[in-house]
mmCIF file of C-alpha atoms in Angstrom:
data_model
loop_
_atom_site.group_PDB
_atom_site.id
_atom_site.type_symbol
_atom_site.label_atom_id
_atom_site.label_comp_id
_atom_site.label_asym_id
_atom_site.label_seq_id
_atom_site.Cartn_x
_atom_site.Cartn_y
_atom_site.Cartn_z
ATOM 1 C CA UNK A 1 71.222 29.354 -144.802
ATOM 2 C CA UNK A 2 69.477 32.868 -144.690
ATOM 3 C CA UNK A 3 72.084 35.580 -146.835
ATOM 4 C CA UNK A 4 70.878 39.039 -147.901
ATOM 5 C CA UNK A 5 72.662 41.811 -149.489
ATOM 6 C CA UNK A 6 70.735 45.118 -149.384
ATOM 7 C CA UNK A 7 71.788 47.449 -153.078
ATOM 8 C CA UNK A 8 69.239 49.706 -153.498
ATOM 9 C CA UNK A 9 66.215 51.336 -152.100
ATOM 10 C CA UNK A 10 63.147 49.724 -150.389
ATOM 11 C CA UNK A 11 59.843 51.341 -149.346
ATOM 12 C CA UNK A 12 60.316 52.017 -145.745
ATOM 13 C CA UNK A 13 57.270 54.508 -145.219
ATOM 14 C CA UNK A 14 55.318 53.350 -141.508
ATOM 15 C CA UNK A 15 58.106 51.279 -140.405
ATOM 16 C CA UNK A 16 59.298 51.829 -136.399
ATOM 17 C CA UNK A 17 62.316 53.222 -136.356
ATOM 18 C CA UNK A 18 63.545 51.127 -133.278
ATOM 19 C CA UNK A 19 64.878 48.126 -133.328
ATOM 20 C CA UNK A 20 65.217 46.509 -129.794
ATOM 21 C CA UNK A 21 66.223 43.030 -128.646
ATOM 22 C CA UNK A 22 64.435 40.803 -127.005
ATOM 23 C CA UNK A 23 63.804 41.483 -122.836
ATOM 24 C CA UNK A 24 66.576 40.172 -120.850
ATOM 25 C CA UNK A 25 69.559 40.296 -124.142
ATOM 26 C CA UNK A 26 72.608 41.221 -122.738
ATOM 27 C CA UNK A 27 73.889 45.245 -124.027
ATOM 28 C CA UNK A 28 75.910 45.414 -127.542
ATOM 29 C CA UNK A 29 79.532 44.990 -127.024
ATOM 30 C CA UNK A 30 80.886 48.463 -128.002
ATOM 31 C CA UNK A 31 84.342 48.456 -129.315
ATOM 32 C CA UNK A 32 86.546 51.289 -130.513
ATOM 33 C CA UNK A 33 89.432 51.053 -132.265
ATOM 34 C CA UNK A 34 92.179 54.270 -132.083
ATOM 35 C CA UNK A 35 94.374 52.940 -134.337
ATOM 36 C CA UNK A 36 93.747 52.430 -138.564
ATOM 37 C CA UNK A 37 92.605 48.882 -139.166
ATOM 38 C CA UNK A 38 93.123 47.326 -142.297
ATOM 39 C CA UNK A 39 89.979 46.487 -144.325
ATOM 40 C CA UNK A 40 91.081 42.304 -144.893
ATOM 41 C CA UNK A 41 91.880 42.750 -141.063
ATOM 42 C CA UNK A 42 88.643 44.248 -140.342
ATOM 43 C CA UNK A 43 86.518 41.695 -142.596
ATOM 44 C CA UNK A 44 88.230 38.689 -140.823
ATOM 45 C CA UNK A 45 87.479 39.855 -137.457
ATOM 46 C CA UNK A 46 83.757 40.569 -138.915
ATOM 47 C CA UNK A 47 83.589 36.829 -140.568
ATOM 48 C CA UNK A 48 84.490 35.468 -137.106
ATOM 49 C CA UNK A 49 82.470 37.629 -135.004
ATOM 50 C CA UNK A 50 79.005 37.380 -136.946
ATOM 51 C CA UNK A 51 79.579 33.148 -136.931
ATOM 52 C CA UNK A 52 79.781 33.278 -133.274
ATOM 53 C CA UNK A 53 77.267 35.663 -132.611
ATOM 54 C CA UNK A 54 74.858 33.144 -135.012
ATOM 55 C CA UNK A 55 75.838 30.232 -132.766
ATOM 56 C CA UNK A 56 75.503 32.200 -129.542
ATOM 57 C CA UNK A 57 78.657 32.139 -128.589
ATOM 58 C CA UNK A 58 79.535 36.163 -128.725
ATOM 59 C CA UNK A 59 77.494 38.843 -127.995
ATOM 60 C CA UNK A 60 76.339 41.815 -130.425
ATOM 61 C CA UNK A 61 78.807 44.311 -131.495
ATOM 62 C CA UNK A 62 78.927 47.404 -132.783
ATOM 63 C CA UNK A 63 82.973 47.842 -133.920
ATOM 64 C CA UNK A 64 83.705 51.721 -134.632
ATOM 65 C CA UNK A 65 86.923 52.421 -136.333
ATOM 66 C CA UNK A 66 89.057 54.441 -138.929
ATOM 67 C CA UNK A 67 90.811 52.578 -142.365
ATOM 68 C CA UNK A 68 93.877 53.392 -144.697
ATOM 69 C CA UNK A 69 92.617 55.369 -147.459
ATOM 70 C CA UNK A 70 90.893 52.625 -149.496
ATOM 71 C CA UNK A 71 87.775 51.927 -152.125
ATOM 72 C CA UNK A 72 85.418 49.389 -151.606
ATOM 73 C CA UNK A 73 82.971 47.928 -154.717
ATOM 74 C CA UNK A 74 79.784 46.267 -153.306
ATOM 75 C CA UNK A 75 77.693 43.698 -155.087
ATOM 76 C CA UNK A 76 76.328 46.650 -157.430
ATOM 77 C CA UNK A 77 79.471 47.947 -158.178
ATOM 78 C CA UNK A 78 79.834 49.389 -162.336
ATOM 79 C CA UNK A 79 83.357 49.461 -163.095
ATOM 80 C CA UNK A 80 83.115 52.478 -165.338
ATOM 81 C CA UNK A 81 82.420 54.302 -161.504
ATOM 82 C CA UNK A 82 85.984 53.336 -160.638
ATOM 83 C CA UNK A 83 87.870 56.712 -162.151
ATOM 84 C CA UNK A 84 90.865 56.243 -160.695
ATOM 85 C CA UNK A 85 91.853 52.409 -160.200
ATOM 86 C CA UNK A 86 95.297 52.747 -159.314
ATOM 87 C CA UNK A 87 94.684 55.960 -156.767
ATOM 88 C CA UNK A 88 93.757 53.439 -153.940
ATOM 89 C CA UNK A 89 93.485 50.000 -152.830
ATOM 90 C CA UNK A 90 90.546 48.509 -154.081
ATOM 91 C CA UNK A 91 88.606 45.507 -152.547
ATOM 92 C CA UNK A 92 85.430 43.640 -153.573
ATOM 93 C CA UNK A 93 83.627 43.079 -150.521
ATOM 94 C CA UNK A 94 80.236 41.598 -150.089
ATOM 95 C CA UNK A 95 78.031 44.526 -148.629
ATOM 96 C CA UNK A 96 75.048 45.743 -150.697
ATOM 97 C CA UNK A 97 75.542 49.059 -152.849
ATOM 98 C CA UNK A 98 78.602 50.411 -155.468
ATOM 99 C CA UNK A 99 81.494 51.946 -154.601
ATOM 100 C CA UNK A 100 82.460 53.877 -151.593
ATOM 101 C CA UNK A 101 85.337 55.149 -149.857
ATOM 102 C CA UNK A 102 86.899 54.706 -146.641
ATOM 103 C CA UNK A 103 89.809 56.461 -144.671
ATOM 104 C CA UNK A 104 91.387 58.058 -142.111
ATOM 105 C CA UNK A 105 88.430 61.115 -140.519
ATOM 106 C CA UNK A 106 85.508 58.886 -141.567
ATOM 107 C CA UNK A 107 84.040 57.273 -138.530
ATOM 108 C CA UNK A 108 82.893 53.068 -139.820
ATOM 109 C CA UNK A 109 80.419 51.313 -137.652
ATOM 110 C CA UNK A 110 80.446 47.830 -138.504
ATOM 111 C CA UNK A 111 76.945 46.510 -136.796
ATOM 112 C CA UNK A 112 76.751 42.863 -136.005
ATOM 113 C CA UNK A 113 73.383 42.041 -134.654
ATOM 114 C CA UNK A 114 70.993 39.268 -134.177
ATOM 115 C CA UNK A 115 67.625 39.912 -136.008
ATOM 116 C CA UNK A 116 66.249 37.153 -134.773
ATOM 117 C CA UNK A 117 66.068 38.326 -131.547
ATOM 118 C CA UNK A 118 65.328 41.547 -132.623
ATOM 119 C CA UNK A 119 63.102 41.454 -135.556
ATOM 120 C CA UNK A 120 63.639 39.184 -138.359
ATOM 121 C CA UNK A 121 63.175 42.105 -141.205
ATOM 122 C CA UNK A 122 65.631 43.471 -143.285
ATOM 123 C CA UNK A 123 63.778 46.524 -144.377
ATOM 124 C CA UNK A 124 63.211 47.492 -141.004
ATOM 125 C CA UNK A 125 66.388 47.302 -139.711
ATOM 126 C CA UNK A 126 67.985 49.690 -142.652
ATOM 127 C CA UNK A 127 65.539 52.469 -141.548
ATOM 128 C CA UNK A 128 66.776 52.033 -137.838
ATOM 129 C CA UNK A 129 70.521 52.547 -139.161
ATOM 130 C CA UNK A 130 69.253 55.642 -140.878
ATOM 131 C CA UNK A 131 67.283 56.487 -137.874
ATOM 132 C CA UNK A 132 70.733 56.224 -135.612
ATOM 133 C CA UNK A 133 72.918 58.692 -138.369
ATOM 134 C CA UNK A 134 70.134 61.027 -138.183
ATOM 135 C CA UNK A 135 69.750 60.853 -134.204
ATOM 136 C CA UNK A 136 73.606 61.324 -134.568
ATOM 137 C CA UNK A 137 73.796 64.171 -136.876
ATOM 138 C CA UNK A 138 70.907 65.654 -135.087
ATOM 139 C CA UNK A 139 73.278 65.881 -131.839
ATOM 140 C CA UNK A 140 75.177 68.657 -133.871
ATOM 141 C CA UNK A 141 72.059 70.294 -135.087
ATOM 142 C CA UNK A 142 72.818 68.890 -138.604
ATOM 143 C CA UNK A 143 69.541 67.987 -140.260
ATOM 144 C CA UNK A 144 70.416 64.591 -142.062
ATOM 145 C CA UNK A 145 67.699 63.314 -144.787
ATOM 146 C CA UNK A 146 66.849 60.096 -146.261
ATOM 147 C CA UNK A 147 66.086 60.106 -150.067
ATOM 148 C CA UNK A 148 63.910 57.581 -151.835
ATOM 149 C CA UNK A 149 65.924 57.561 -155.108
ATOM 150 C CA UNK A 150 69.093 56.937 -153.600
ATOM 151 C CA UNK A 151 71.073 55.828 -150.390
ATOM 152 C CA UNK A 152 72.430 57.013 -147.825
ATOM 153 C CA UNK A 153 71.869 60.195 -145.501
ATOM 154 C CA UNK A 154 71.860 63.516 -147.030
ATOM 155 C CA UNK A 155 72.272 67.152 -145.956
ATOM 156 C CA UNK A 156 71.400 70.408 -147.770
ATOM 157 C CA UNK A 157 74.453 72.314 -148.089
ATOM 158 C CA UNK A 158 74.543 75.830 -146.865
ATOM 159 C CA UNK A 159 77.266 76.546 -149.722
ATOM 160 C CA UNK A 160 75.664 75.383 -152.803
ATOM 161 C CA UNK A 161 72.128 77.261 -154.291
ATOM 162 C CA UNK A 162 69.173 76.140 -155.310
ATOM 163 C CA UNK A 163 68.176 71.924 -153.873
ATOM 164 C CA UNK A 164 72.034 71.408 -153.506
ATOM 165 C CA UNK A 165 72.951 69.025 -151.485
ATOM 166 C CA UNK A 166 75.808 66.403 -150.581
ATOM 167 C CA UNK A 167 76.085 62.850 -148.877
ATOM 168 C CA UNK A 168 77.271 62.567 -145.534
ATOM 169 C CA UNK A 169 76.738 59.128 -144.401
ATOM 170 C CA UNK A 170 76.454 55.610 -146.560
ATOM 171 C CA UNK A 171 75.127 52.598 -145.663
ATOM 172 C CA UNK A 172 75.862 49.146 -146.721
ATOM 173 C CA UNK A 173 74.844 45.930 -145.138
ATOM 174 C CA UNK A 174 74.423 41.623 -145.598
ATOM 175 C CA UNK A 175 72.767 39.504 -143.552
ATOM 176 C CA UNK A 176 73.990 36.197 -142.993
ATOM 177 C CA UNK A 177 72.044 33.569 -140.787
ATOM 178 C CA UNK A 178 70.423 36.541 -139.198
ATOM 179 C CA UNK A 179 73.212 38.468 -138.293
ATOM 180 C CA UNK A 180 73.837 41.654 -139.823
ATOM 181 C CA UNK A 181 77.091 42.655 -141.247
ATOM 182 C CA UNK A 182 79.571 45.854 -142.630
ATOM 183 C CA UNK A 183 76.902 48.860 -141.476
ATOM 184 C CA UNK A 184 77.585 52.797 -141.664
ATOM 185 C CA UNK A 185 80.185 55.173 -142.608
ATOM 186 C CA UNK A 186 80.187 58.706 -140.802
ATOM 187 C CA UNK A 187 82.217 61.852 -142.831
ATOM 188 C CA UNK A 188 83.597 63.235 -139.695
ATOM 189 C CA UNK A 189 86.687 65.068 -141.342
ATOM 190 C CA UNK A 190 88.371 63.126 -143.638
ATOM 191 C CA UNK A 191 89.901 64.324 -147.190
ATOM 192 C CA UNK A 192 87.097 64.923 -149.252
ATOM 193 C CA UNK A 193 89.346 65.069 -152.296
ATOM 194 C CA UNK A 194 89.963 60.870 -151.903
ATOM 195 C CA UNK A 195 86.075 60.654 -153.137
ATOM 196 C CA UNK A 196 87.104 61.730 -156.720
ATOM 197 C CA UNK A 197 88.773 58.463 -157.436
ATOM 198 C CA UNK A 198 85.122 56.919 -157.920
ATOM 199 C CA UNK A 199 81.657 57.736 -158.369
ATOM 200 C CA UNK A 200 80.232 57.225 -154.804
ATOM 201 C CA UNK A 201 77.335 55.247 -154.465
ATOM 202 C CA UNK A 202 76.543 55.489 -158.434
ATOM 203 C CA UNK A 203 75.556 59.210 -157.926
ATOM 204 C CA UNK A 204 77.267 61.328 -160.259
ATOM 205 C CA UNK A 205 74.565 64.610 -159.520
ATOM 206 C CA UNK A 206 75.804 65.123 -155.913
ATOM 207 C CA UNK A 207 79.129 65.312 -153.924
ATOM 208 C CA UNK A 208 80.062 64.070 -150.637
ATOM 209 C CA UNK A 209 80.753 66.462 -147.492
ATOM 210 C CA UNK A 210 81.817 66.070 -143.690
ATOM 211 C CA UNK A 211 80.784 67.813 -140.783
ATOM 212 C CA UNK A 212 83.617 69.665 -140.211
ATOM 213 C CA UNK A 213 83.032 70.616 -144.035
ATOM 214 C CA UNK A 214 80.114 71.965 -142.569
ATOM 215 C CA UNK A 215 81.602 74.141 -140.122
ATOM 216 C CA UNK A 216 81.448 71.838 -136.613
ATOM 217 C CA UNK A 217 85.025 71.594 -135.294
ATOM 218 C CA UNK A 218 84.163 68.628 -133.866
ATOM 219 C CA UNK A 219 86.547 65.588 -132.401
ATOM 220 C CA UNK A 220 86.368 61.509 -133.585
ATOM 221 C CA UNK A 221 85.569 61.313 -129.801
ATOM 222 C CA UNK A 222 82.638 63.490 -130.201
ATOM 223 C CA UNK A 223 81.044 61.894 -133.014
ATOM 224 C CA UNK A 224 81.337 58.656 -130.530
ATOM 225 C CA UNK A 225 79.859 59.860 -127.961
ATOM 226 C CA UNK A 226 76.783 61.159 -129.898
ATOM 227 C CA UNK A 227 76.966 57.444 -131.227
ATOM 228 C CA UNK A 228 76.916 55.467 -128.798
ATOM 229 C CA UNK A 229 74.179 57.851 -126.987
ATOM 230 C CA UNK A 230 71.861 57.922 -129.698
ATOM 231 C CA UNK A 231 72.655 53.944 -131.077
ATOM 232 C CA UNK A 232 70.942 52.868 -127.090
ATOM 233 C CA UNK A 233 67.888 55.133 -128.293
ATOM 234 C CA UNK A 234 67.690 53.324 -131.333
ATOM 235 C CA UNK A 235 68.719 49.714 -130.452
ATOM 236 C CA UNK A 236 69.374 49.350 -126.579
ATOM 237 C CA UNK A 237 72.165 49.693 -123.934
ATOM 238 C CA UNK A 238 75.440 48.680 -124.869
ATOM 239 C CA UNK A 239 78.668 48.194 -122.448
ATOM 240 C CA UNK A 240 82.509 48.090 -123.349
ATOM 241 C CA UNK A 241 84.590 45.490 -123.213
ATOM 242 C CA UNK A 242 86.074 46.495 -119.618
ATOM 243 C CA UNK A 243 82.711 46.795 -118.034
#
């Protein structure tokens, strides 16, 4: 059985940016959620949905929703980057990466696809989930970065002198039997204040910010839209689940 956990950087210089199934794949199944979700919730629903989509039996989903304030600790996770262990619940998952944070203003993809009818590489499929924040955050003329030292998407902050600059999006994925798992987290508006319970990502030299941070007074149903719009540039047409 084929598992992968992604933790840290690859080389991803020359690789395409799309990632498009096969001809004749039926669109992603694109759900959105409107009410908080509990993260065991959400991973059972994830379990269930990636073993069917292995077998053939669902189709591709991209799941966008909002969780209770909560910290997550990848497989890389250093328990010294826990500050605060009794701020928040904290859950061990098995996504690549440290610890992150999720709550209520932070927009979570979690991306269940099919590599092998997409392309059966790992590397290649990180720098299309990068590709699709960027896309996104382009869509509010935010310029989002990758870094090679680090993950995630980054912006230069128009606050902060000098090269400062903050996190805006993580990314943390596994792979089982081809089909990809957990995905991206979007800082729409949530309280930035939650991130000091941890050390996000294992980067103590830069913060975290949001777009509305940023300035854009923009809506959950904005960032969505953008999403969905830019994810069928990226990875193909998708449909809801009343279509």
């Amino acid at each position: 059985m084929m598992e992968s956990v992604i933790s840290q950087r690859t080389a991803r210089d020359g690789l395409p940016t799309s990632f498009l199934a096969e001809k004749g794949r039926p669109p992603v199944l694109w759900r959105v959620e409107r009410d908080l979700v509990s993260y065991p919730d959400a991973l059972a629903e994830m379990d269930r949905l990636a073993a069917e989509i292995a077998l053939g039996q669902a189709s591709e989903t991209v799941w966008l929703l909002e969780h209770p304030p909560l910290y997550t600790a990848g497989t890389s996770a250093r328990l010294d980057d826990l500050v605060e262990p009794n701020r928040f619940p904290v859950f061990e998952t098995g996504r690549g990466g440290q610890f992150t944070y999720h709550g209520p203003g932070q927009r979570v993809a979690y991306v269940m696809l099919d590599l092998k009818r997409r392309a059966p590489d790992v590397r290649r499929y990180v720098a299309a989930l990068e590709e699709w924040l960027i896309r996104t955050l382009a869509a509010f003329n935010v310029r989002g970065e990758r870094r090679e030292d680090r993950v995630g998407v980054w912006v230069r902050h128009p606050t902060k002198a000098g090269e400062g600059e903050d996190k805006i999006a993580a990314l943390g994925i596994r792979v089982r039997r081809w089909v990809t798992m957990h995905g991206v987290s979007l800082n729409v508006e949530p309280d930035l204040a939650h991130f000091g319970g941890i050390v996000p990502c294992g980067v103590r030299e830069h913060g975290v910010t949001s777009l509305v941070e940023l300035g854009l007074p923009v809506t959950m149903e904005d960032v969505d839209l953008a999403m969905r719009r830019e994810f069928e540039v990226v990875f193909g047409p998708t449909r809801t689940p009343s279509d």
